[in-house]
Tab-separated table of N, CA, C and O in Angstrom:
chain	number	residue	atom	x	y	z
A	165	UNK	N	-64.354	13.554	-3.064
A	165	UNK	CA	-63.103	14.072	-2.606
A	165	UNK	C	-61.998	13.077	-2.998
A	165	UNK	O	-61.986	11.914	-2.596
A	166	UNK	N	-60.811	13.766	-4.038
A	166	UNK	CA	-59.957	12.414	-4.442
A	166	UNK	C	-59.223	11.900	-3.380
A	166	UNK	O	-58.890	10.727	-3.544
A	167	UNK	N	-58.892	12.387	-2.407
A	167	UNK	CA	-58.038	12.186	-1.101
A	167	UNK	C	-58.809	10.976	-0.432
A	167	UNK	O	-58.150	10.077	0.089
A	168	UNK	N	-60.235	10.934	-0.436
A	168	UNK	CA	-60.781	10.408	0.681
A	168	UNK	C	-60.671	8.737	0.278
A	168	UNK	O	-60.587	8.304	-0.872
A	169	UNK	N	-60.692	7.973	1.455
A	169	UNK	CA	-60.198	6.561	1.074
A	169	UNK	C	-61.959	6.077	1.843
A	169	UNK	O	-62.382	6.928	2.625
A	170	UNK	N	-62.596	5.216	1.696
A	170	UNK	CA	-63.741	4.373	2.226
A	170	UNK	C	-63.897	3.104	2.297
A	170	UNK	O	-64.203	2.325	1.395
A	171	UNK	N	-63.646	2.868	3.569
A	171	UNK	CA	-63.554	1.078	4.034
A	171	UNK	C	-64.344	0.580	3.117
A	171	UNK	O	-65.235	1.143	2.481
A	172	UNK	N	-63.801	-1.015	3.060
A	172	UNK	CA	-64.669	-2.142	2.127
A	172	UNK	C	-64.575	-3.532	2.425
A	172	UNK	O	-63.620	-3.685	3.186
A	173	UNK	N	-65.044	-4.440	2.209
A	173	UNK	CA	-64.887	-5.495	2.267
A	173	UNK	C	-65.106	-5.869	0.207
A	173	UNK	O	-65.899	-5.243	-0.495
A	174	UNK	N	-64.341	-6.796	-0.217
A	174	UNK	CA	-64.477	-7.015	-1.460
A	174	UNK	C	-64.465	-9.150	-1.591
A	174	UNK	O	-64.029	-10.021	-0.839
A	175	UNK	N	-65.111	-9.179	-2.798
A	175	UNK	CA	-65.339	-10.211	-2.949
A	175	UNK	C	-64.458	-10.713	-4.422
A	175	UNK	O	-64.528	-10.310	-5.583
A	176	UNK	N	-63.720	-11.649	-3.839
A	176	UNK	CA	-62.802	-12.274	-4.676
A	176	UNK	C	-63.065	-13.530	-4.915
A	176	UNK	O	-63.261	-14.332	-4.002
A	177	UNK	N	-63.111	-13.968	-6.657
A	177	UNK	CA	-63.641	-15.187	-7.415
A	177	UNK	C	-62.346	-15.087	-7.825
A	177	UNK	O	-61.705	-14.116	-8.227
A	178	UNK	N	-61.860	-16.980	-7.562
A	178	UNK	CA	-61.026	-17.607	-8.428
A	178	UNK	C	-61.678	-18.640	-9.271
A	178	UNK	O	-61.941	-19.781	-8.892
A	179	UNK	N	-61.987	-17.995	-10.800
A	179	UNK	CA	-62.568	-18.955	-11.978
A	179	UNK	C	-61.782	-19.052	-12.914
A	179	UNK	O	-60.918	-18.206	-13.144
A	180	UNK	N	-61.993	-20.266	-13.703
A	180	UNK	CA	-61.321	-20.619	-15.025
A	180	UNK	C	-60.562	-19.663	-16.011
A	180	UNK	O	-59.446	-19.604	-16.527
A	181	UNK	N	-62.309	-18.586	-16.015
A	181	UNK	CA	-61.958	-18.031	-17.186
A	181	UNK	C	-62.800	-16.609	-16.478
A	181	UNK	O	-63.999	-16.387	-16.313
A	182	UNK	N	-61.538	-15.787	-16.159
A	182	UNK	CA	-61.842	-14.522	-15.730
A	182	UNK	C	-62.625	-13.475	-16.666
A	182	UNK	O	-63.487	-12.701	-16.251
A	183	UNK	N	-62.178	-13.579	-18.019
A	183	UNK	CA	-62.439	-12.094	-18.620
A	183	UNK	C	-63.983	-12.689	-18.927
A	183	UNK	O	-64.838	-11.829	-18.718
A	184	UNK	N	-64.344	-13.562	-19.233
A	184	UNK	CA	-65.851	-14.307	-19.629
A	184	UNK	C	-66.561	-13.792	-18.731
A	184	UNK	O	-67.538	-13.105	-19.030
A	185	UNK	N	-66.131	-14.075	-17.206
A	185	UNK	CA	-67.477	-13.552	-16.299
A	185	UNK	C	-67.259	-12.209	-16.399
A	185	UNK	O	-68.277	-11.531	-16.538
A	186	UNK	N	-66.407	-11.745	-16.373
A	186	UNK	CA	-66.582	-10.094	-16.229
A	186	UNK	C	-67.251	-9.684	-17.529
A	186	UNK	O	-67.854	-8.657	-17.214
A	187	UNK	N	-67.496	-9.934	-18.905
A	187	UNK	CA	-68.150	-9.169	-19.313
A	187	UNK	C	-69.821	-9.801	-19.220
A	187	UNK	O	-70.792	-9.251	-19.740
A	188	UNK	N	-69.851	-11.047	-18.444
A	188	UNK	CA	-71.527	-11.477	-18.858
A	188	UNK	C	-71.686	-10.462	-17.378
A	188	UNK	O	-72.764	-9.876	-17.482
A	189	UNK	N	-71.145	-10.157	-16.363
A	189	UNK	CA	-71.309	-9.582	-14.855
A	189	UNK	C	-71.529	-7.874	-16.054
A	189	UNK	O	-72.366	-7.168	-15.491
A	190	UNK	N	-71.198	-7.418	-16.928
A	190	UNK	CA	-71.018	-6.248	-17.397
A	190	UNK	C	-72.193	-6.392	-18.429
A	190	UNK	O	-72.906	-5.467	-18.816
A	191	UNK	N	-72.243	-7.181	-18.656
A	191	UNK	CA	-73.432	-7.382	-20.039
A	191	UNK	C	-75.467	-7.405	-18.784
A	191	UNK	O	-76.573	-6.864	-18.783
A	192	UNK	N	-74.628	-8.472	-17.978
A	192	UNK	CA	-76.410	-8.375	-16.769
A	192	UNK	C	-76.887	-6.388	-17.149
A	192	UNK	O	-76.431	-5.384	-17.696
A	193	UNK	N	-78.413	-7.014	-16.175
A	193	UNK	CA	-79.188	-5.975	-16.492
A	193	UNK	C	-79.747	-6.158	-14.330
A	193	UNK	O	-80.454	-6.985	-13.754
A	194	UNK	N	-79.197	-5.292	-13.970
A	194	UNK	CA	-78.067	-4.032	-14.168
A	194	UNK	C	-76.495	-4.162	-14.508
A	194	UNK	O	-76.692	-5.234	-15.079
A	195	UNK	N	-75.786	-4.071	-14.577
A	195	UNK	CA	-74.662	-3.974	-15.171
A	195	UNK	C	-73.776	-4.440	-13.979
A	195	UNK	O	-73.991	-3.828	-12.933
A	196	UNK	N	-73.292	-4.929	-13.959
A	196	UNK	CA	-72.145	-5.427	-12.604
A	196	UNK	C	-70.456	-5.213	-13.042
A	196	UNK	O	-69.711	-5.741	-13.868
A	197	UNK	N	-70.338	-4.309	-12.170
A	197	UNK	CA	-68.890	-4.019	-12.495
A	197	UNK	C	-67.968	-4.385	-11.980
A	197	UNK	O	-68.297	-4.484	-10.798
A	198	UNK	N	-66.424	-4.827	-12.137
A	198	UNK	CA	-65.884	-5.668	-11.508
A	198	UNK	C	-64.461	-5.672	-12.374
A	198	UNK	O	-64.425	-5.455	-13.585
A	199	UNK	N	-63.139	-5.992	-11.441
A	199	UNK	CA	-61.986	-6.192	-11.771
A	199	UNK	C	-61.540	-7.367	-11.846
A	199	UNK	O	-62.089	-8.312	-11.280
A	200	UNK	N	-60.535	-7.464	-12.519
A	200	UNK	CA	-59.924	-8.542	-12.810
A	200	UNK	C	-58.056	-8.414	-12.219
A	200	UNK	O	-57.121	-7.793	-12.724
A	201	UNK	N	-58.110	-9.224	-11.074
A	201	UNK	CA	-56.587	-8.576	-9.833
A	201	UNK	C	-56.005	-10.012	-10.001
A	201	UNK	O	-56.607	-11.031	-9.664
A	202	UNK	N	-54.884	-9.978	-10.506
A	202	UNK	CA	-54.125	-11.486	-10.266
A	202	UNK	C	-55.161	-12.601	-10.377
A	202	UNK	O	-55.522	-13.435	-9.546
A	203	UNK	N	-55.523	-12.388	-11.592
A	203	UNK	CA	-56.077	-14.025	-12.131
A	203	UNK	C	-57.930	-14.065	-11.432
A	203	UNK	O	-58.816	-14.850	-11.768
A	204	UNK	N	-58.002	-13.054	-10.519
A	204	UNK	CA	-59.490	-13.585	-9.850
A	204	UNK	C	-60.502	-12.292	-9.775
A	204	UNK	O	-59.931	-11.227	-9.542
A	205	UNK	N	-61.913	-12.242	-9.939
A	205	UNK	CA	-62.234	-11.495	-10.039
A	205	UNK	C	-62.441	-10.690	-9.393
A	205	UNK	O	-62.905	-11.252	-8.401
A	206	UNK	N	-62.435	-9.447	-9.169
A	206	UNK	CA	-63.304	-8.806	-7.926
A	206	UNK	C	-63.780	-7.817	-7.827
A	206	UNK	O	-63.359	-6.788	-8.357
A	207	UNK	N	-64.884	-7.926	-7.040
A	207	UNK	CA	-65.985	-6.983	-6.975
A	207	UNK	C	-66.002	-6.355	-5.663
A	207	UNK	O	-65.793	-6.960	-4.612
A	208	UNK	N	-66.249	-5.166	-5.767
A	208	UNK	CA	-66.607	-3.857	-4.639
A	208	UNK	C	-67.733	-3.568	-4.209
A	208	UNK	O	-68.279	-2.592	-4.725
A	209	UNK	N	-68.365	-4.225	-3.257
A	209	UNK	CA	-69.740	-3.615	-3.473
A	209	UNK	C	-70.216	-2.685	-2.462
A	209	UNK	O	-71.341	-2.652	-1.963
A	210	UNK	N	-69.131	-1.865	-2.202
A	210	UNK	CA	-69.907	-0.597	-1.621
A	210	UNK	C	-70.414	0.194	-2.217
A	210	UNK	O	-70.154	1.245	-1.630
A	211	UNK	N	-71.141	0.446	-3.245
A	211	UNK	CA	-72.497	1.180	-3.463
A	211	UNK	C	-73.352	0.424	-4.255
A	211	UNK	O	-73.940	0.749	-5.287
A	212	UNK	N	-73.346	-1.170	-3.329
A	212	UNK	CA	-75.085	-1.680	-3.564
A	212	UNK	C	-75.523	-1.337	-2.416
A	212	UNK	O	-74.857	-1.410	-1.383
A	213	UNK	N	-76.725	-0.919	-2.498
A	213	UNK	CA	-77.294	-0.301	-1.532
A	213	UNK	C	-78.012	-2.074	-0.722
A	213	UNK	O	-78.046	-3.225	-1.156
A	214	UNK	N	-78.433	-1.478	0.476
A	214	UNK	CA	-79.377	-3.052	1.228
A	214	UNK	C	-79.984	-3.714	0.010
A	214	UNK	O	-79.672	-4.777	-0.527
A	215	UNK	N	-80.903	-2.858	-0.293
A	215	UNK	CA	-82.512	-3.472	-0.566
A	215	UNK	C	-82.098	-3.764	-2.313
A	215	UNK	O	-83.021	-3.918	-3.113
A	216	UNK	N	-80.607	-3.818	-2.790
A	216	UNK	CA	-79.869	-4.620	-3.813
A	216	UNK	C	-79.357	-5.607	-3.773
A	216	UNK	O	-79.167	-6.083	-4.892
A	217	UNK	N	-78.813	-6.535	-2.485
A	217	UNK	CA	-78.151	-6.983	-2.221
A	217	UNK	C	-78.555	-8.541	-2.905
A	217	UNK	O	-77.817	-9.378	-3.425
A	218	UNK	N	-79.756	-8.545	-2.713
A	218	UNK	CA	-80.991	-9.637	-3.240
A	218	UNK	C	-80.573	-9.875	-4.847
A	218	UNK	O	-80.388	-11.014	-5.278
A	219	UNK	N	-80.434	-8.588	-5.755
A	219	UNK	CA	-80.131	-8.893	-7.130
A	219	UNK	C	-79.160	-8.992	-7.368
A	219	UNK	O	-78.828	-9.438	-8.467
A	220	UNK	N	-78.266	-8.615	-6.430
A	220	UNK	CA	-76.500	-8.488	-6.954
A	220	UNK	C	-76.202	-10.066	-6.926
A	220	UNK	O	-75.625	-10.657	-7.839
A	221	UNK	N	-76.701	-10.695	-5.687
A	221	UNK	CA	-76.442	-12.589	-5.408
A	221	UNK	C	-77.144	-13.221	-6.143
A	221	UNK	O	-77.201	-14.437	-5.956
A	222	UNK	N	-77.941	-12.596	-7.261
A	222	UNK	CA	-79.194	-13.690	-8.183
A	222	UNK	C	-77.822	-13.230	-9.571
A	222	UNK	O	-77.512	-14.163	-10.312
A	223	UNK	N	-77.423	-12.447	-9.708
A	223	UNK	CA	-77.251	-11.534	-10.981
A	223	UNK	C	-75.497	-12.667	-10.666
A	223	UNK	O	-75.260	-13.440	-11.594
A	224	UNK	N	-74.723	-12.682	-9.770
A	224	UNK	CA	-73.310	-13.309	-9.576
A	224	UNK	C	-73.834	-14.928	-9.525
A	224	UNK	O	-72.828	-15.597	-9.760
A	225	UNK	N	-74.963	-15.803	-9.321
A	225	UNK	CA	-75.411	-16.858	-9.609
A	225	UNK	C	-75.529	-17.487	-10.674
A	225	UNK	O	-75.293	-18.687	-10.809
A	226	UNK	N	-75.961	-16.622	-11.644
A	226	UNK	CA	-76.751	-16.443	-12.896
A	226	UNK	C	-75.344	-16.607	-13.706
A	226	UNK	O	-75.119	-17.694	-14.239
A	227	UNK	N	-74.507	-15.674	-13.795
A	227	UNK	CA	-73.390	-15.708	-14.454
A	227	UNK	C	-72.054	-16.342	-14.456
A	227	UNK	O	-71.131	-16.355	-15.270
A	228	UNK	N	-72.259	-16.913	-13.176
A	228	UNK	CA	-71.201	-17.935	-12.397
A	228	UNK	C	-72.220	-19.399	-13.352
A	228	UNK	O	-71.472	-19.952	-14.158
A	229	UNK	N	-73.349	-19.871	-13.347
A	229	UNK	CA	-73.615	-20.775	-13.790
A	229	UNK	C	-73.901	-20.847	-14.880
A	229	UNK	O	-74.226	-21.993	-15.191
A	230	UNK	N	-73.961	-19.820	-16.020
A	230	UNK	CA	-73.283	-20.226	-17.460
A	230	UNK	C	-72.174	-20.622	-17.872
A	230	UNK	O	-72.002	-20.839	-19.071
């Protein structure tokens, strides 16, 4: 429904070099999608489900430490 709005909490990274993580976060396997808002990154993660939550924090680890 385009009208409908759905609470969130979002997670905002201030890094060096924004567009770098967003495409290795886009390149991971699964794919991590994510904006780039005034210099920092951020991610939405209302539709990782629970029993994701485990790969989404290995997968933002992983790409934060390259």
């Amino acid at each position: 429904m385009p009208a409908e709005t759905l609470d969130t909490h979002v997670l905002y990274m201030n890094v060096l070099q924004p567009d770098q993580l967003i495409q290795r976060l886009r390149a991971s396997s699964p794919p991590v999608i994510g904006r780039i808002e005034e210099g920092n990154v951020v991610i939405d993660p209302r539709t990782v489900l629970p029993h994701q939550e485990g790969n989404l924090v290995k997968i933002l680890k992983n790409c934060l430490e390259r």
